[in-house]
PDB file of C-alpha atoms in Angstrom:
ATOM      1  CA  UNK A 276       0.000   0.000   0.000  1.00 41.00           C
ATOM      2  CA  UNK A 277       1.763   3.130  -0.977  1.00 40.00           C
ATOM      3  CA  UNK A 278       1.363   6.572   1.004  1.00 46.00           C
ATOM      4  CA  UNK A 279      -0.334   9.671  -1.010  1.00 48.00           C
ATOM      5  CA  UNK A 280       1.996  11.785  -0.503  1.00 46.00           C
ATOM      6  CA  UNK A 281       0.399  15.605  -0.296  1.00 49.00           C
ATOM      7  CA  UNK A 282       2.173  18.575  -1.292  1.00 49.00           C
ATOM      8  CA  UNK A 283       3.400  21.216   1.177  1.00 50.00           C
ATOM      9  CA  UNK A 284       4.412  24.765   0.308  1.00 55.00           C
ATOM     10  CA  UNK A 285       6.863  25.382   2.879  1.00 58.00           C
ATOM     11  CA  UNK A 286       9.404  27.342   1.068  1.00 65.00           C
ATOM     12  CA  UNK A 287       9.848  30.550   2.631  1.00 76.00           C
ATOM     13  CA  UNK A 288       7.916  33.918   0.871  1.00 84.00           C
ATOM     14  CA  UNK A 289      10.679  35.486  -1.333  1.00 91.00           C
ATOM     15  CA  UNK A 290      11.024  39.346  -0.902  1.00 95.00           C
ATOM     16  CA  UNK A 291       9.853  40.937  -3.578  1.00 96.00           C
ATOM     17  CA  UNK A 292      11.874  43.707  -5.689  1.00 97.00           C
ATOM     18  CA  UNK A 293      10.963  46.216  -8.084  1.00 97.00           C
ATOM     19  CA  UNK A 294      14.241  47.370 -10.269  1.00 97.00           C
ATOM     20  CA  UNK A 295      14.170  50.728 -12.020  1.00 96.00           C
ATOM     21  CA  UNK A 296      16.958  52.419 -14.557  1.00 95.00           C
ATOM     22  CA  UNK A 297      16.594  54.445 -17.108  1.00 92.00           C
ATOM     23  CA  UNK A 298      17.769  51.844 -19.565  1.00 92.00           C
ATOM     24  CA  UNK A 299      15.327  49.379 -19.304  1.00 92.00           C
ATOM     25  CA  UNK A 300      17.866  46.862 -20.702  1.00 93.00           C
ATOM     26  CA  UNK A 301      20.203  47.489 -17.812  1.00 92.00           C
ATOM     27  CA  UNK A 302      17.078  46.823 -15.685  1.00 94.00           C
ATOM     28  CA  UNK A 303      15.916  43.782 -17.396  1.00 95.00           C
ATOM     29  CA  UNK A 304      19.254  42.581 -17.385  1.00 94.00           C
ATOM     30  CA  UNK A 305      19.539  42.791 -13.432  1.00 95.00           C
ATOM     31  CA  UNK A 306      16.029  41.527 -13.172  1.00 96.00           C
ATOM     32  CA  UNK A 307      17.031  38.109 -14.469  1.00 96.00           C
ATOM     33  CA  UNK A 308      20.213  37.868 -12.493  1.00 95.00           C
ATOM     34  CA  UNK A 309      18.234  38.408  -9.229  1.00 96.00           C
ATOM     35  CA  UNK A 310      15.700  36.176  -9.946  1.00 94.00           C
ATOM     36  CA  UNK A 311      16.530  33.576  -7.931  1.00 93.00           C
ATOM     37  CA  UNK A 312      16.717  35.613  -4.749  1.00 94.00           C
ATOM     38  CA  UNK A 313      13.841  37.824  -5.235  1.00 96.00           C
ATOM     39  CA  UNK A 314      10.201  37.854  -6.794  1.00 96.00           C
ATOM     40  CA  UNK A 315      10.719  40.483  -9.138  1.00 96.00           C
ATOM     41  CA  UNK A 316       7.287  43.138  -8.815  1.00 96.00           C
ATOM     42  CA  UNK A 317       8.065  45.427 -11.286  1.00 96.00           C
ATOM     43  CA  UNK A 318      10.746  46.751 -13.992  1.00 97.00           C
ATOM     44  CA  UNK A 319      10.430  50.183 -14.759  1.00 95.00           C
ATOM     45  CA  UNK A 320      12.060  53.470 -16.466  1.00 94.00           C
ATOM     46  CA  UNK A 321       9.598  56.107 -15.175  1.00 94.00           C
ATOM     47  CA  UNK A 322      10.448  57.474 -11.675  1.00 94.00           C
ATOM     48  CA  UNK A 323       6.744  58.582 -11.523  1.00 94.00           C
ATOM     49  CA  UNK A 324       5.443  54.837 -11.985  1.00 96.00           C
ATOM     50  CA  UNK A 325       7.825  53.449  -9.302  1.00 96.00           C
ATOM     51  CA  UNK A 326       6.423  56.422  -6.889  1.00 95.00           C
ATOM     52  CA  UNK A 327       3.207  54.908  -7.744  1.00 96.00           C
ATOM     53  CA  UNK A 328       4.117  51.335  -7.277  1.00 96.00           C
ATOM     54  CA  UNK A 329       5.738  52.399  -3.796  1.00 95.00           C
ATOM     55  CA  UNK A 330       2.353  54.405  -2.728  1.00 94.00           C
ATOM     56  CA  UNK A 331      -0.461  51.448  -4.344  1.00 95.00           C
ATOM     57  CA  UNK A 332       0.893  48.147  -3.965  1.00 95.00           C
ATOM     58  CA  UNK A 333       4.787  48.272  -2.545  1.00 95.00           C
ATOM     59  CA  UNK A 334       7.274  45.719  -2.997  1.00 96.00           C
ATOM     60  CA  UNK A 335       9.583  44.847  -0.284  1.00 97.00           C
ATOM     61  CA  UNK A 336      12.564  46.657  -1.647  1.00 97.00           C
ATOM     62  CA  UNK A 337      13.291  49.056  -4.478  1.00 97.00           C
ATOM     63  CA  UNK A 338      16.088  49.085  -6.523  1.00 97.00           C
ATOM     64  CA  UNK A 339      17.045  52.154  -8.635  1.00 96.00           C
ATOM     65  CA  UNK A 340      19.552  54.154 -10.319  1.00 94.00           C
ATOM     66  CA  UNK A 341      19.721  57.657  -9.731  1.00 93.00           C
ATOM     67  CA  UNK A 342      18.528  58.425 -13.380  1.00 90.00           C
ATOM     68  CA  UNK A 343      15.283  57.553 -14.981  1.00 92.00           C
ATOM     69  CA  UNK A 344      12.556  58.597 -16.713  1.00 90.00           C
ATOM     70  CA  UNK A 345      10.153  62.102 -15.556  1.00 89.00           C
ATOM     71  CA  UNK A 346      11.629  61.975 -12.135  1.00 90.00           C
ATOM     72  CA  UNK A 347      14.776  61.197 -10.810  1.00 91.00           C
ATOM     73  CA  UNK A 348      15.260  57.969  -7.876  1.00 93.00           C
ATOM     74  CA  UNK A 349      16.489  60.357  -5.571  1.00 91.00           C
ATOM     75  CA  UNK A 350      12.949  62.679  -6.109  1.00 91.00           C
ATOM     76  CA  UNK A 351      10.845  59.100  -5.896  1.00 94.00           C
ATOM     77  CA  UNK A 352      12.550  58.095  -2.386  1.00 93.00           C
ATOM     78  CA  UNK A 353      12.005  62.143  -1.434  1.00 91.00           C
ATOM     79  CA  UNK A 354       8.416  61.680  -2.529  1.00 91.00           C
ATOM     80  CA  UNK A 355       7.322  58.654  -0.646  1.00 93.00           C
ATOM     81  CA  UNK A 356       9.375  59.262   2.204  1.00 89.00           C
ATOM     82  CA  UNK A 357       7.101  62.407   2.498  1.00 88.00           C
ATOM     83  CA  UNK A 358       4.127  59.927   2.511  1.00 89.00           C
ATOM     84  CA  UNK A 359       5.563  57.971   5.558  1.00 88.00           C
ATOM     85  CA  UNK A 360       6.121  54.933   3.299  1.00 91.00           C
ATOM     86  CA  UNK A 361       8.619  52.515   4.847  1.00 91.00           C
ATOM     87  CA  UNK A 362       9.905  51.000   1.919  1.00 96.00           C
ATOM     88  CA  UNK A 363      13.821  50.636   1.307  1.00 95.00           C
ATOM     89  CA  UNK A 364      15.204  52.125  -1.026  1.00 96.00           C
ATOM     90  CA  UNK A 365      18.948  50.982  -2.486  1.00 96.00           C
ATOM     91  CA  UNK A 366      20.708  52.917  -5.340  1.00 95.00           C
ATOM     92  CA  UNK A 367      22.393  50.407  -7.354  1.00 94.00           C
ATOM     93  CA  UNK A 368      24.305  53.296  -9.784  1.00 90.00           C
ATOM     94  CA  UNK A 369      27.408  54.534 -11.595  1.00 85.00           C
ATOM     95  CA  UNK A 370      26.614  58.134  -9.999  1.00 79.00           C
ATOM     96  CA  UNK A 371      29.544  59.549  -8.510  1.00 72.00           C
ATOM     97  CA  UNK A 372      29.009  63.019  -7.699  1.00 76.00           C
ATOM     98  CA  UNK A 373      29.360  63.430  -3.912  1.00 76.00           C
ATOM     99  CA  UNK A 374      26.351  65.819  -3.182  1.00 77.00           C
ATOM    100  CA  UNK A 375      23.603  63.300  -5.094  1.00 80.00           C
ATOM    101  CA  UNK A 376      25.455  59.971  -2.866  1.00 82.00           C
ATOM    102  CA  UNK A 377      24.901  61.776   0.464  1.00 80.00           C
ATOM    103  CA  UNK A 378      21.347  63.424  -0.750  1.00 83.00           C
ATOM    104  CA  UNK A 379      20.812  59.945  -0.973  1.00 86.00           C
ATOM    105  CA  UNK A 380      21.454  58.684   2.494  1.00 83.00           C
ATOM    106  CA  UNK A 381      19.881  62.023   3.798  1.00 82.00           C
ATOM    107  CA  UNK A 382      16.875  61.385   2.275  1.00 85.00           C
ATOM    108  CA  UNK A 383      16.856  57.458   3.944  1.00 88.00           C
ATOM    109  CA  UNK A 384      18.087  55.734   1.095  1.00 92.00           C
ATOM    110  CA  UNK A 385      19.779  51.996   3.108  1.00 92.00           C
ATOM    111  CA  UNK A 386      21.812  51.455   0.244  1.00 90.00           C
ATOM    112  CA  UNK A 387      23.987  52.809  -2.204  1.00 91.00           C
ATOM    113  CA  UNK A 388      26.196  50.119  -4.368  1.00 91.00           C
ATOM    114  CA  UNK A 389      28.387  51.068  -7.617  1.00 88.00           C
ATOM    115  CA  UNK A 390      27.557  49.612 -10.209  1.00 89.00           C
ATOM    116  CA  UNK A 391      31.384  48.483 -10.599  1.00 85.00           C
ATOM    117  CA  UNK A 392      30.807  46.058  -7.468  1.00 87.00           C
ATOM    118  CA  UNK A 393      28.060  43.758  -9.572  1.00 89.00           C
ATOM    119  CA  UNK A 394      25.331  41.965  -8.601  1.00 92.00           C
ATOM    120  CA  UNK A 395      26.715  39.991  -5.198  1.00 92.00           C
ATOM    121  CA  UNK A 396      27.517  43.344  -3.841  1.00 92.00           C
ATOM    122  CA  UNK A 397      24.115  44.524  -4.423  1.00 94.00           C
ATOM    123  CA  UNK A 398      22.572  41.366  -3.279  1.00 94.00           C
ATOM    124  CA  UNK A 399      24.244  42.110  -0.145  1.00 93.00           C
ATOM    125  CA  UNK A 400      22.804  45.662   0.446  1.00 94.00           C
ATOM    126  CA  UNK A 401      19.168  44.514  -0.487  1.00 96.00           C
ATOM    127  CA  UNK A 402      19.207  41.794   2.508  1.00 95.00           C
ATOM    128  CA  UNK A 403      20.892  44.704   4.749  1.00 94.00           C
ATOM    129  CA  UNK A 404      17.946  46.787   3.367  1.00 94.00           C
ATOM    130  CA  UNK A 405      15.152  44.124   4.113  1.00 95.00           C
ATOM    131  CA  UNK A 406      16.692  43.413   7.953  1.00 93.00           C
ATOM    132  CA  UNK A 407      16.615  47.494   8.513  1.00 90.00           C
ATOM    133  CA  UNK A 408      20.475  47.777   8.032  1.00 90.00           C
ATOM    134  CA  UNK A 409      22.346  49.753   5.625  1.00 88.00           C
ATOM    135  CA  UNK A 410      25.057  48.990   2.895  1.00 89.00           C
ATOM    136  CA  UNK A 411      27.543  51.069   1.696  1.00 84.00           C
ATOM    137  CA  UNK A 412      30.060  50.540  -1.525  1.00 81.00           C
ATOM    138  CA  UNK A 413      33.909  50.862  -0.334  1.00 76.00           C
ATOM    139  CA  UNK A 414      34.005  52.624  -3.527  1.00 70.00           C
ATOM    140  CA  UNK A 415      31.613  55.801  -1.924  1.00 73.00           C
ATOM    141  CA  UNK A 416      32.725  55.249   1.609  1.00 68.00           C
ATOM    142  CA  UNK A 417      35.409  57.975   1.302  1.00 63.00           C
ATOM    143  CA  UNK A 418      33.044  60.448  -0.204  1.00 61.00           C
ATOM    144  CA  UNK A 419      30.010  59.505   2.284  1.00 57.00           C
ATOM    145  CA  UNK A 420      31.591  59.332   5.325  1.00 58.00           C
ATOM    146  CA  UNK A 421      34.020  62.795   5.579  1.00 55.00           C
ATOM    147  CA  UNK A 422      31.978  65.458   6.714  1.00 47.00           C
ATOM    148  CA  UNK A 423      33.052  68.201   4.063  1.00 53.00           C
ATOM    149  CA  UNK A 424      30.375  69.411   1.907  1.00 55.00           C
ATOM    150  CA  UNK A 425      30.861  70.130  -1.303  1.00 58.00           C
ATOM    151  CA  UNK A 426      30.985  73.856  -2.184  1.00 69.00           C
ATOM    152  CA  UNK A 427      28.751  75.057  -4.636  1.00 77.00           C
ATOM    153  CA  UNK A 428      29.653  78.858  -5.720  1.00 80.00           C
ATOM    154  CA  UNK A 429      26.870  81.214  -6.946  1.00 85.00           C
ATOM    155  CA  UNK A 430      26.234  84.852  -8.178  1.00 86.00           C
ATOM    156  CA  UNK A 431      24.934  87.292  -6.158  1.00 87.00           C
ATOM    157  CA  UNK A 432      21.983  87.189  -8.617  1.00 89.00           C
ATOM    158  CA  UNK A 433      21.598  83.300  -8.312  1.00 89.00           C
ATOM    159  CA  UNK A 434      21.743  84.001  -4.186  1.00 90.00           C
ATOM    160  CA  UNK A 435      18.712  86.191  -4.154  1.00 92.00           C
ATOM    161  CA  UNK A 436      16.801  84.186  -6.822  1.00 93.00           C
ATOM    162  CA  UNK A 437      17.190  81.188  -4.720  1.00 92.00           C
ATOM    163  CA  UNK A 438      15.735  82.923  -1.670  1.00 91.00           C
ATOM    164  CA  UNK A 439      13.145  83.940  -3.694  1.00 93.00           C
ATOM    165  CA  UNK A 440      12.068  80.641  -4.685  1.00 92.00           C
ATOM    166  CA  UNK A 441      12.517  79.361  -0.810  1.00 89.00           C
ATOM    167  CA  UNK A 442      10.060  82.318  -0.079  1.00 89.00           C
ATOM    168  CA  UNK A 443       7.484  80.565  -2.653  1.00 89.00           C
ATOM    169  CA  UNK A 444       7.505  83.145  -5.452  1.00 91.00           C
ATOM    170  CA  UNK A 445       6.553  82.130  -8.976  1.00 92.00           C
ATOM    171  CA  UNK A 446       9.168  82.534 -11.880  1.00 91.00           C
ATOM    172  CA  UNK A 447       6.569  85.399 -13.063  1.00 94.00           C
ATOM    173  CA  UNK A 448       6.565  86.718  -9.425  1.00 94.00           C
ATOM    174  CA  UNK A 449      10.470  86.843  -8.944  1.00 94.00           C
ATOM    175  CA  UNK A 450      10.734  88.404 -12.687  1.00 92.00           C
ATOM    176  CA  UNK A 451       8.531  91.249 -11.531  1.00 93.00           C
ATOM    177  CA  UNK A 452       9.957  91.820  -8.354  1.00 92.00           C
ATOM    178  CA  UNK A 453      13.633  92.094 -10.010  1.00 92.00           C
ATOM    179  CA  UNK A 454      12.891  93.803 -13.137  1.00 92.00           C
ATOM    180  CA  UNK A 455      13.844  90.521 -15.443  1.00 90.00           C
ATOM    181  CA  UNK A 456      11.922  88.722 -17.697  1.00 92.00           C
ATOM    182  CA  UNK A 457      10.317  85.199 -16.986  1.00 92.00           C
ATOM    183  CA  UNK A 458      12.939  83.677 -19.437  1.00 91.00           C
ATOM    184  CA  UNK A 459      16.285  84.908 -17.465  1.00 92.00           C
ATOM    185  CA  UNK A 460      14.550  84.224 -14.256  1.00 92.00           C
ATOM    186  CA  UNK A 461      14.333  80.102 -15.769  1.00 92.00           C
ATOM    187  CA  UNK A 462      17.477  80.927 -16.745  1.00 90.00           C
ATOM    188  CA  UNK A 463      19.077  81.309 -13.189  1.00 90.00           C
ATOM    189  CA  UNK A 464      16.620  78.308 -12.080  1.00 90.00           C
ATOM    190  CA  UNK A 465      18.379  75.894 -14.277  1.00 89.00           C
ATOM    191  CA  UNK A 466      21.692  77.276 -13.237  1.00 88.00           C
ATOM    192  CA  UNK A 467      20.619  76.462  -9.768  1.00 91.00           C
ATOM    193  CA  UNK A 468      19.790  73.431 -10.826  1.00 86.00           C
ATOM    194  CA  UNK A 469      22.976  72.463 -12.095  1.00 83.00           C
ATOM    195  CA  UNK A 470      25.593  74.022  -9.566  1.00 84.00           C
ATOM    196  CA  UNK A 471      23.596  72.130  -6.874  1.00 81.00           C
ATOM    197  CA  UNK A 472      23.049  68.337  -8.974  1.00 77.00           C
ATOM    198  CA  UNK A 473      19.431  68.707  -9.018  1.00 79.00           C
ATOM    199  CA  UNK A 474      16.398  67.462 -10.908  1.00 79.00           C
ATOM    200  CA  UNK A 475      13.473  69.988  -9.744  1.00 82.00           C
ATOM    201  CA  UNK A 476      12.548  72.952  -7.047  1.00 84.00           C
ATOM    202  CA  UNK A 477      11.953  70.143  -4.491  1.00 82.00           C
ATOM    203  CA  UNK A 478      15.285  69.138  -4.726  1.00 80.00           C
ATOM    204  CA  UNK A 479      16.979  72.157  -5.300  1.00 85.00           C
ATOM    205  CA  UNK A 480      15.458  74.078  -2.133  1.00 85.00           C
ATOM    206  CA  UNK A 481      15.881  70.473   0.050  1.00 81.00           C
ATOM    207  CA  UNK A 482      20.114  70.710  -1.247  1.00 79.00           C
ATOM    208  CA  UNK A 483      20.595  74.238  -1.006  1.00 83.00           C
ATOM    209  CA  UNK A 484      19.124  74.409   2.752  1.00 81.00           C
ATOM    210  CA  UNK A 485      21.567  71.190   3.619  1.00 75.00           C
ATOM    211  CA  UNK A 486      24.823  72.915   1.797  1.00 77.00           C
ATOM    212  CA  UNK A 487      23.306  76.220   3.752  1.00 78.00           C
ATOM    213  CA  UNK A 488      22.805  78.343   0.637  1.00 84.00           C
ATOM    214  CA  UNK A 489      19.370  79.590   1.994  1.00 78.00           C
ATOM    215  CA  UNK A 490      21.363  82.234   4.620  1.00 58.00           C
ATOM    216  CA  UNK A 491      19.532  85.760   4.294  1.00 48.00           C
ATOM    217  CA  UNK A 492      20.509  87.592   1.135  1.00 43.00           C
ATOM    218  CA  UNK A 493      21.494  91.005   1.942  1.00 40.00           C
ATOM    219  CA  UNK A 494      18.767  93.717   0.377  1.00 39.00           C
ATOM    220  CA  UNK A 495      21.586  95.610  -1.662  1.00 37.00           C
ATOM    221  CA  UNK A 496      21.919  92.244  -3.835  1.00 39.00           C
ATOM    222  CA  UNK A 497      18.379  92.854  -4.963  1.00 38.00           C
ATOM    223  CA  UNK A 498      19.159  95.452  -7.137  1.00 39.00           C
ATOM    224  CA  UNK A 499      22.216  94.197  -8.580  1.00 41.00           C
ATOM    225  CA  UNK A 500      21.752  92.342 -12.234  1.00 39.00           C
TER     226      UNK A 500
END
């Protein structure tokens, strides 16, 4: 008489992962090679769809690179961060501009792993991430963990259209107020922009009040062009 032998599912849940780069082939690519580890959620390009995965139906770890598609990672992990969402982020990236690498662990990012280190590394920082720990590349660790900030030099013109902006004033408003047009006022935004490694207002007023560009602008700079 032979036993009837009944199935049991007792392999453990695998954390799920959603992977997002800008090249979805790069993301594809590290989709299959985690496989094994990982349910994979989602693959994505758009920063605004993995905000929207994150806020409707969260995986159990994100993985991004700092650029993608409508929004950067960096303005995603801002965004639901502001929500209260608990889910980890981990940069997996070839980013290696110092002020965007400690944004990122300012903003609660528990990983950031060069893309140089490959797929164990990262595997690594995404069990770190799911335990609550963080992980972070020997590549970054001299950049991350000195205290310097990196100095970011601006005009006298750039210093009082940033406060401006901080103060909640329109491009229209600002272009009024200093006798400019609209166009040189977008101008000096994107300037902003660049000098501080940013990808919208958000993130330029969040950066310029950590690197403490946001002291009050004397009133004589008003008037200067």
């Amino acid at each position: 008489m032979s036993a009837h032998m009944t199935p049991v599912d007792d392999e453990p849940r695998r954390p799920s992962i959603a992977i997002s780069d800008v090249h979805l082939l790069v993301a594809q690519g590290l989709a299959r090679a985690l496989s094994r580890a990982y349910e994979i959620k989602a693959v994505l390009r758009s920063g605004r769809e993995l905000e929207k995965l994150v806020l409707t139906d969260p995986p159990d770890a994100i993985i991004t690179e700092f650029n993608l598609l409508d929004q950067s990672g960096l303005e995603t992990l801002e965004n639901t961060r502001a929500t209260q969402s608990k889910v980890p982020f981990v940069f997996f990236t070839s980013q290696s501009d110092p002020a965007a690498l400690q944004r990122a662990f300012y903003a609660g990012a528990r990983g950031v792993v060069a893309k140089l280190e490959g797929v164990d590394a990262l595997q690594s920082a995404i069990d770190l991430a799911l335990k609550g720990k963080a992980y972070l590349s020997g590549a970054f660790m001299p950049v991350l963990m000195g205290d310097k900030r990196p100095e970011v030099h601006l005009s006298t013109r750039q210093r009082v259209v940033l406060q401006l902006l901080d103060q909640g004033m329109t491009a229209q408003q600002i272009a009024d107020r200093l006798c400019l047009s609209r166009r040189t006022v977008e101008s000096h935004k994107i300037r902003l922009q660049r000098a501080t490694h940013t990808h919208s207002l958000i993130e330029l007023l969040s950066e310029a009040r950590r690197l403490g560009l946001l002291d009050p602008v004397r009133r004589r700079a008003s008037s200067v062009s």
